[in-house]
Amino acid sequence: MSNTQTCRLCLQEKKLIKAHIIPEGFFRLLRSENVAPEMHGNSPGSFPKRMPVGIYDSTILCGECDQRIAPWDDYGQQVLLQRFQEATPITHQARTVAWSLEEVNYTNLKLFFVSLLWRASISSHNFYKRISAGPFEKRLGEMVLASEPGDSQEFAVILARFEDVSMTGMLDPHPEKFDHISFYRFYLSGFVTYIKVDKRPVPEFLSELHLQAGKPLTILTRSLQGSPDGLLMRRIAESALAFRERRKGKIPGQW
Ligand SMILES: [Zn+2]
C-alpha cells in the first residue's frame, strides 16, 4: 500500500489521517457513563457487539480537509451534548413532547449533519455500510467543500432524543421512510437524527419540526418510529407551534 492516497474532499494525493465520522465526543460520553456503544450486527461475527472506542476511516480525508470539517463537528457536539441542558421543554397535555433551543447557528449545525452524512456515505467502514447517498453523494461533497448548508429542505434535519436512557447505545445508521420520503437515521448518544435524502419536501407532519434558519431548534422527545401515521407528530408540531406563538407574546397569559 502506498504512503499516499486520494483525499475524497480536495481530490489530492496526500497522506490520509484517521478521520472520525460520528465525532468522538459522542462515544466519549457513552464511555464516561460506562455504557459501551452497541454495535448493531447485520453480519454476525464480523464485529464485536460493543465498541470500546470511536470508529474512524483512514481512507477518506487528508488532515487539512479533516480540519475544515472539525469546527462543524465541534458545534454539533456543543449543541447536543452541552447546550441541550438549556433547552426549554414543550409540553402537551402535561407531558414533555419536545424541547426548544434558541440561538442555534443554522449554517454550522446543518453543515455538521451534511458532512456527517457525506462522510458516512463515502466511508467503506462496515459500521456505515447501510448509508449510501447514491446520486446525492456528489452534491453533499460540493456542499462540504463550499461550506454551503443549503436551504432547510435540502437534506432536511429532524432531531429526537430518547427518553429512555438505556437506549443511548450507538446503533449503526440506516435508511428509513416517512410518508414514502427517504431519510437516513443516525444515533448520536441519546439523540437520533433523521436526514432527508430525497428531492421531495419533508412530509407535512414534520414541516414545522425540521432544522430551519432563524428558528429555534426543535428536538422531539422520542424517535419517530412506531408513529407511521404521524398523528402524534402532528400533535407535537401543533404544540411546538403554539409554544412559539406564546413565546412571541401573541397569546399572553397561557403559559
Ligand atoms: Zn484533502
Short mmCIF file of C-alpha atoms and ligand atoms in Angstrom, two decimals:
data_model
loop_
_atom_site.label_atom_id
_atom_site.label_comp_id
_atom_site.label_asym_id
_atom_site.label_seq_id
_atom_site.Cartn_x
_atom_site.Cartn_y
_atom_site.Cartn_z
CA MET A 1 0.00 0.00 0.00
CA SER A 2 1.44 3.37 -0.97
CA ASN A 3 2.02 6.11 1.53
CA THR A 4 -0.44 8.48 -0.10
CA GLN A 5 -4.00 8.11 -1.29
CA THR A 6 -6.55 10.39 -2.88
CA CYS A 7 -8.39 12.58 -0.37
CA ARG A 8 -12.10 12.40 -1.15
CA LEU A 9 -12.65 16.12 -0.50
CA CYS A 10 -9.72 18.01 -2.09
CA LEU A 11 -9.02 15.11 -4.50
CA GLN A 12 -5.26 15.49 -3.99
CA GLU A 13 -2.78 12.73 -3.40
CA LYS A 14 -1.98 13.06 0.27
CA LYS A 15 -1.22 11.14 3.39
CA LEU A 16 -4.66 10.39 4.82
CA ILE A 17 -5.48 10.59 8.51
CA LYS A 18 -7.77 8.60 10.80
CA ALA A 19 -10.99 10.51 10.14
CA HIS A 20 -13.88 10.22 12.58
CA ILE A 21 -17.32 10.19 11.03
CA ILE A 22 -19.54 10.34 14.10
CA PRO A 23 -17.40 12.66 16.29
CA GLU A 24 -15.52 11.07 19.14
CA GLY A 25 -17.33 13.13 21.77
CA PHE A 26 -20.49 11.12 21.27
CA PHE A 27 -18.55 7.94 22.03
CA ARG A 28 -16.67 9.56 24.90
CA LEU A 29 -19.92 10.48 26.57
CA LEU A 30 -21.04 6.89 26.42
CA ARG A 31 -17.75 5.71 27.85
CA SER A 32 -17.90 8.18 30.73
CA GLU A 33 -21.35 6.84 31.54
CA ASN A 34 -19.81 3.41 31.40
CA VAL A 35 -22.12 2.36 28.63
CA ALA A 36 -20.15 0.98 25.72
CA PRO A 37 -21.77 1.76 22.38
CA GLU A 38 -23.79 -1.09 20.99
CA MET A 39 -22.80 -2.36 17.61
CA HIS A 40 -25.73 -3.38 15.56
CA GLY A 41 -24.74 -6.58 13.84
CA ASN A 42 -26.04 -7.09 10.37
CA SER A 43 -23.40 -9.64 9.63
CA PRO A 44 -22.90 -11.69 12.77
CA GLY A 45 -19.32 -12.37 13.72
CA SER A 46 -17.85 -9.57 11.64
CA PHE A 47 -17.99 -7.12 14.53
CA PRO A 48 -17.74 -7.08 18.27
CA LYS A 49 -21.07 -6.28 19.90
CA ARG A 50 -19.65 -3.32 21.72
CA MET A 51 -17.10 -0.81 20.52
CA PRO A 52 -14.72 0.48 23.19
CA VAL A 53 -13.59 3.47 21.10
CA GLY A 54 -14.88 5.66 18.31
CA ILE A 55 -14.93 4.46 14.75
CA TYR A 56 -12.68 6.05 12.15
CA ASP A 57 -11.90 5.63 8.49
CA SER A 58 -8.31 6.14 7.29
CA THR A 59 -9.18 6.07 3.59
CA ILE A 60 -11.25 9.23 3.12
CA LEU A 61 -9.66 12.51 4.28
CA CYS A 62 -6.33 14.33 4.47
CA GLY A 63 -5.50 16.25 7.64
CA GLU A 64 -6.28 19.62 6.10
CA CYS A 65 -9.74 18.58 4.92
CA ASP A 66 -10.47 16.93 8.26
CA GLN A 67 -9.65 20.28 9.88
CA ARG A 68 -12.14 22.06 7.62
CA ILE A 69 -14.89 19.81 8.95
CA ALA A 70 -13.72 19.86 12.59
CA PRO A 71 -15.44 23.16 13.58
CA TRP A 72 -18.84 21.76 12.50
CA ASP A 73 -18.19 18.58 14.45
CA ASP A 74 -17.34 20.73 17.48
CA TYR A 75 -20.50 22.75 17.01
CA GLY A 76 -22.71 19.68 16.69
CA GLN A 77 -21.25 18.25 19.88
CA GLN A 78 -21.58 21.60 21.66
CA VAL A 79 -25.28 21.93 20.79
CA LEU A 80 -26.30 18.35 21.50
CA LEU A 81 -24.02 17.41 24.37
CA GLN A 82 -23.70 20.71 26.24
CA ARG A 83 -26.27 23.28 25.22
CA PHE A 84 -29.16 20.83 25.27
CA GLN A 85 -29.34 21.41 29.03
CA GLU A 86 -30.56 24.96 28.32
CA ALA A 87 -33.41 23.71 26.14
CA THR A 88 -36.96 24.66 27.10
CA PRO A 89 -39.42 21.75 27.38
CA ILE A 90 -42.51 21.93 25.19
CA THR A 91 -45.44 20.27 26.90
CA HIS A 92 -48.64 18.83 25.57
CA GLN A 93 -51.30 17.57 27.98
CA ALA A 94 -48.79 17.78 30.86
CA ARG A 95 -46.20 15.69 29.02
CA THR A 96 -42.94 16.91 27.57
CA VAL A 97 -43.22 16.24 23.86
CA ALA A 98 -40.23 18.21 22.63
CA TRP A 99 -37.55 20.70 23.58
CA SER A 100 -36.86 24.05 22.04
CA LEU A 101 -33.36 25.51 21.87
CA GLU A 102 -32.88 29.15 20.94
CA GLU A 103 -30.00 30.78 19.11
CA VAL A 104 -28.70 27.83 17.20
CA ASN A 105 -26.44 28.65 14.26
CA TYR A 106 -28.20 27.06 11.29
CA THR A 107 -25.15 27.08 8.99
CA ASN A 108 -22.81 25.37 11.43
CA LEU A 109 -25.30 22.81 12.69
CA LYS A 110 -26.58 21.97 9.21
CA LEU A 111 -23.04 21.56 7.90
CA PHE A 112 -22.34 19.18 10.77
CA PHE A 113 -25.17 16.91 9.57
CA VAL A 114 -24.37 17.38 5.86
CA SER A 115 -20.71 16.45 6.43
CA LEU A 116 -21.70 13.57 8.71
CA LEU A 117 -23.94 12.11 6.00
CA TRP A 118 -21.31 12.69 3.31
CA ARG A 119 -18.55 11.00 5.32
CA ALA A 120 -20.79 8.07 6.21
CA SER A 121 -21.79 7.72 2.57
CA ILE A 122 -18.23 7.65 1.19
CA SER A 123 -16.86 5.53 4.03
CA SER A 124 -16.19 1.88 3.35
CA HIS A 125 -16.28 1.09 7.09
CA ASN A 126 -18.69 -1.70 7.88
CA PHE A 127 -20.47 0.41 10.52
CA TYR A 128 -21.66 2.79 7.75
CA LYS A 129 -22.41 0.21 5.10
CA ARG A 130 -26.15 0.93 5.11
CA ILE A 131 -25.54 4.60 4.30
CA SER A 132 -25.24 5.34 0.61
CA ALA A 133 -26.46 8.69 -0.66
CA GLY A 134 -26.12 7.48 -4.28
CA PRO A 135 -26.85 10.31 -6.72
CA PHE A 136 -26.93 12.76 -3.78
CA GLU A 137 -23.35 11.99 -2.72
CA LYS A 138 -21.73 14.39 -5.21
CA ARG A 139 -23.92 17.27 -4.06
CA LEU A 140 -23.10 16.54 -0.41
CA GLY A 141 -19.37 16.72 -1.22
CA GLU A 142 -19.84 20.03 -3.02
CA MET A 143 -21.71 21.48 -0.05
CA VAL A 144 -18.94 20.40 2.34
CA LEU A 145 -16.24 21.82 0.04
CA ALA A 146 -18.08 25.15 -0.37
CA SER A 147 -19.24 25.32 3.29
CA GLU A 148 -22.73 25.64 1.88
CA PRO A 149 -25.52 24.48 4.21
CA GLY A 150 -28.28 24.50 1.57
CA ASP A 151 -31.83 25.53 2.36
CA SER A 152 -33.75 23.81 5.14
CA GLN A 153 -35.42 21.34 2.76
CA GLU A 154 -32.20 20.15 1.15
CA PHE A 155 -31.01 17.25 3.33
CA ALA A 156 -33.55 18.42 5.93
CA VAL A 157 -32.62 17.51 9.51
CA ILE A 158 -35.00 16.33 12.23
CA LEU A 159 -33.79 15.65 15.76
CA ALA A 160 -35.16 13.47 18.53
CA ARG A 161 -33.92 12.38 21.92
CA PHE A 162 -34.64 9.12 23.65
CA GLU A 163 -36.45 9.45 26.94
CA ASP A 164 -35.19 6.04 27.98
CA VAL A 165 -31.54 6.38 28.94
CA SER A 166 -30.92 2.70 28.35
CA MET A 167 -31.49 3.46 24.67
CA THR A 168 -28.35 5.58 24.44
CA GLY A 169 -26.40 2.80 22.72
CA MET A 170 -24.83 3.62 19.42
CA LEU A 171 -26.53 1.62 16.70
CA ASP A 172 -25.39 1.72 13.11
CA PRO A 173 -27.07 4.36 10.92
CA HIS A 174 -29.67 3.14 8.46
CA PRO A 175 -32.29 4.22 5.91
CA GLU A 176 -35.89 4.88 6.89
CA LYS A 177 -39.02 6.25 5.21
CA PHE A 178 -41.74 8.55 6.48
CA ASP A 179 -44.73 9.06 4.17
CA HIS A 180 -42.60 7.46 1.40
CA ILE A 181 -39.88 10.12 1.80
CA SER A 182 -36.36 8.75 2.31
CA PHE A 183 -34.30 9.62 5.36
CA TYR A 184 -31.17 8.27 6.99
CA ARG A 185 -31.25 7.74 10.71
CA PHE A 186 -28.11 8.29 12.81
CA TYR A 187 -27.75 7.58 16.52
CA LEU A 188 -25.69 10.16 18.42
CA SER A 189 -25.53 9.01 22.04
CA GLY A 190 -29.02 9.73 23.37
CA PHE A 191 -30.05 11.60 20.23
CA VAL A 192 -31.39 10.42 16.92
CA THR A 193 -31.16 12.47 13.78
CA TYR A 194 -33.09 11.90 10.58
CA ILE A 195 -31.51 13.41 7.46
CA LYS A 196 -33.66 13.58 4.36
CA VAL A 197 -32.11 12.20 1.17
CA ASP A 198 -34.96 12.83 -1.22
CA LYS A 199 -35.84 15.59 -3.70
CA ARG A 200 -39.35 15.87 -2.30
CA PRO A 201 -40.02 18.12 0.73
CA VAL A 202 -40.32 16.73 4.26
CA PRO A 203 -43.72 15.15 4.97
CA GLU A 204 -46.37 17.63 6.03
CA PHE A 205 -46.44 16.37 9.62
CA LEU A 206 -42.72 17.20 10.02
CA SER A 207 -42.74 20.51 8.21
CA GLU A 208 -42.55 22.65 11.34
CA LEU A 209 -40.11 20.38 13.14
CA HIS A 210 -37.05 20.31 10.91
CA LEU A 211 -33.96 22.47 11.35
CA GLN A 212 -34.57 25.92 9.88
CA ALA A 213 -32.54 29.13 9.76
CA GLY A 214 -33.68 31.81 12.17
CA LYS A 215 -35.96 29.50 14.15
CA PRO A 216 -35.38 27.71 17.46
CA LEU A 217 -34.19 24.14 17.15
CA THR A 218 -36.90 21.60 17.99
CA ILE A 219 -35.85 18.27 19.49
CA LEU A 220 -38.59 15.65 19.79
CA THR A 221 -38.75 13.58 22.96
CA ARG A 222 -38.96 10.29 21.13
CA SER A 223 -38.00 8.68 17.90
CA LEU A 224 -40.43 8.76 15.01
CA GLN A 225 -40.53 5.01 14.80
CA GLY A 226 -43.86 3.50 15.73
CA SER A 227 -45.74 6.55 14.62
CA PRO A 228 -46.24 5.85 10.94
CA ASP A 229 -49.47 7.78 10.64
CA GLY A 230 -47.75 10.82 12.01
CA LEU A 231 -50.67 11.55 14.28
CA LEU A 232 -48.54 12.01 17.36
CA MET A 233 -46.05 14.06 15.37
CA ARG A 234 -48.80 16.30 14.09
CA ARG A 235 -49.85 16.98 17.66
CA ILE A 236 -46.28 17.72 18.62
CA ALA A 237 -45.92 20.05 15.66
CA GLU A 238 -49.09 21.88 16.69
CA SER A 239 -47.91 22.13 20.28
CA ALA A 240 -44.48 23.37 19.18
CA LEU A 241 -46.09 25.98 17.00
CA ALA A 242 -48.45 27.13 19.74
CA PHE A 243 -45.49 27.28 22.12
CA ARG A 244 -43.58 29.54 19.73
CA GLU A 245 -46.58 31.82 19.29
CA ARG A 246 -46.86 32.18 23.06
CA ARG A 247 -43.15 32.97 23.27
CA LYS A 248 -43.64 35.75 20.78
CA GLY A 249 -46.29 37.10 23.14
CA LYS A 250 -49.14 36.66 20.70
CA ILE A 251 -51.19 34.64 23.16
CA PRO A 252 -50.27 36.16 26.53
CA GLY A 253 -51.02 34.50 29.83
CA GLN A 254 -51.31 30.97 28.61
CA TRP A 255 -48.05 29.51 29.85
ZN ZN B 1 -7.97 16.76 1.37
#
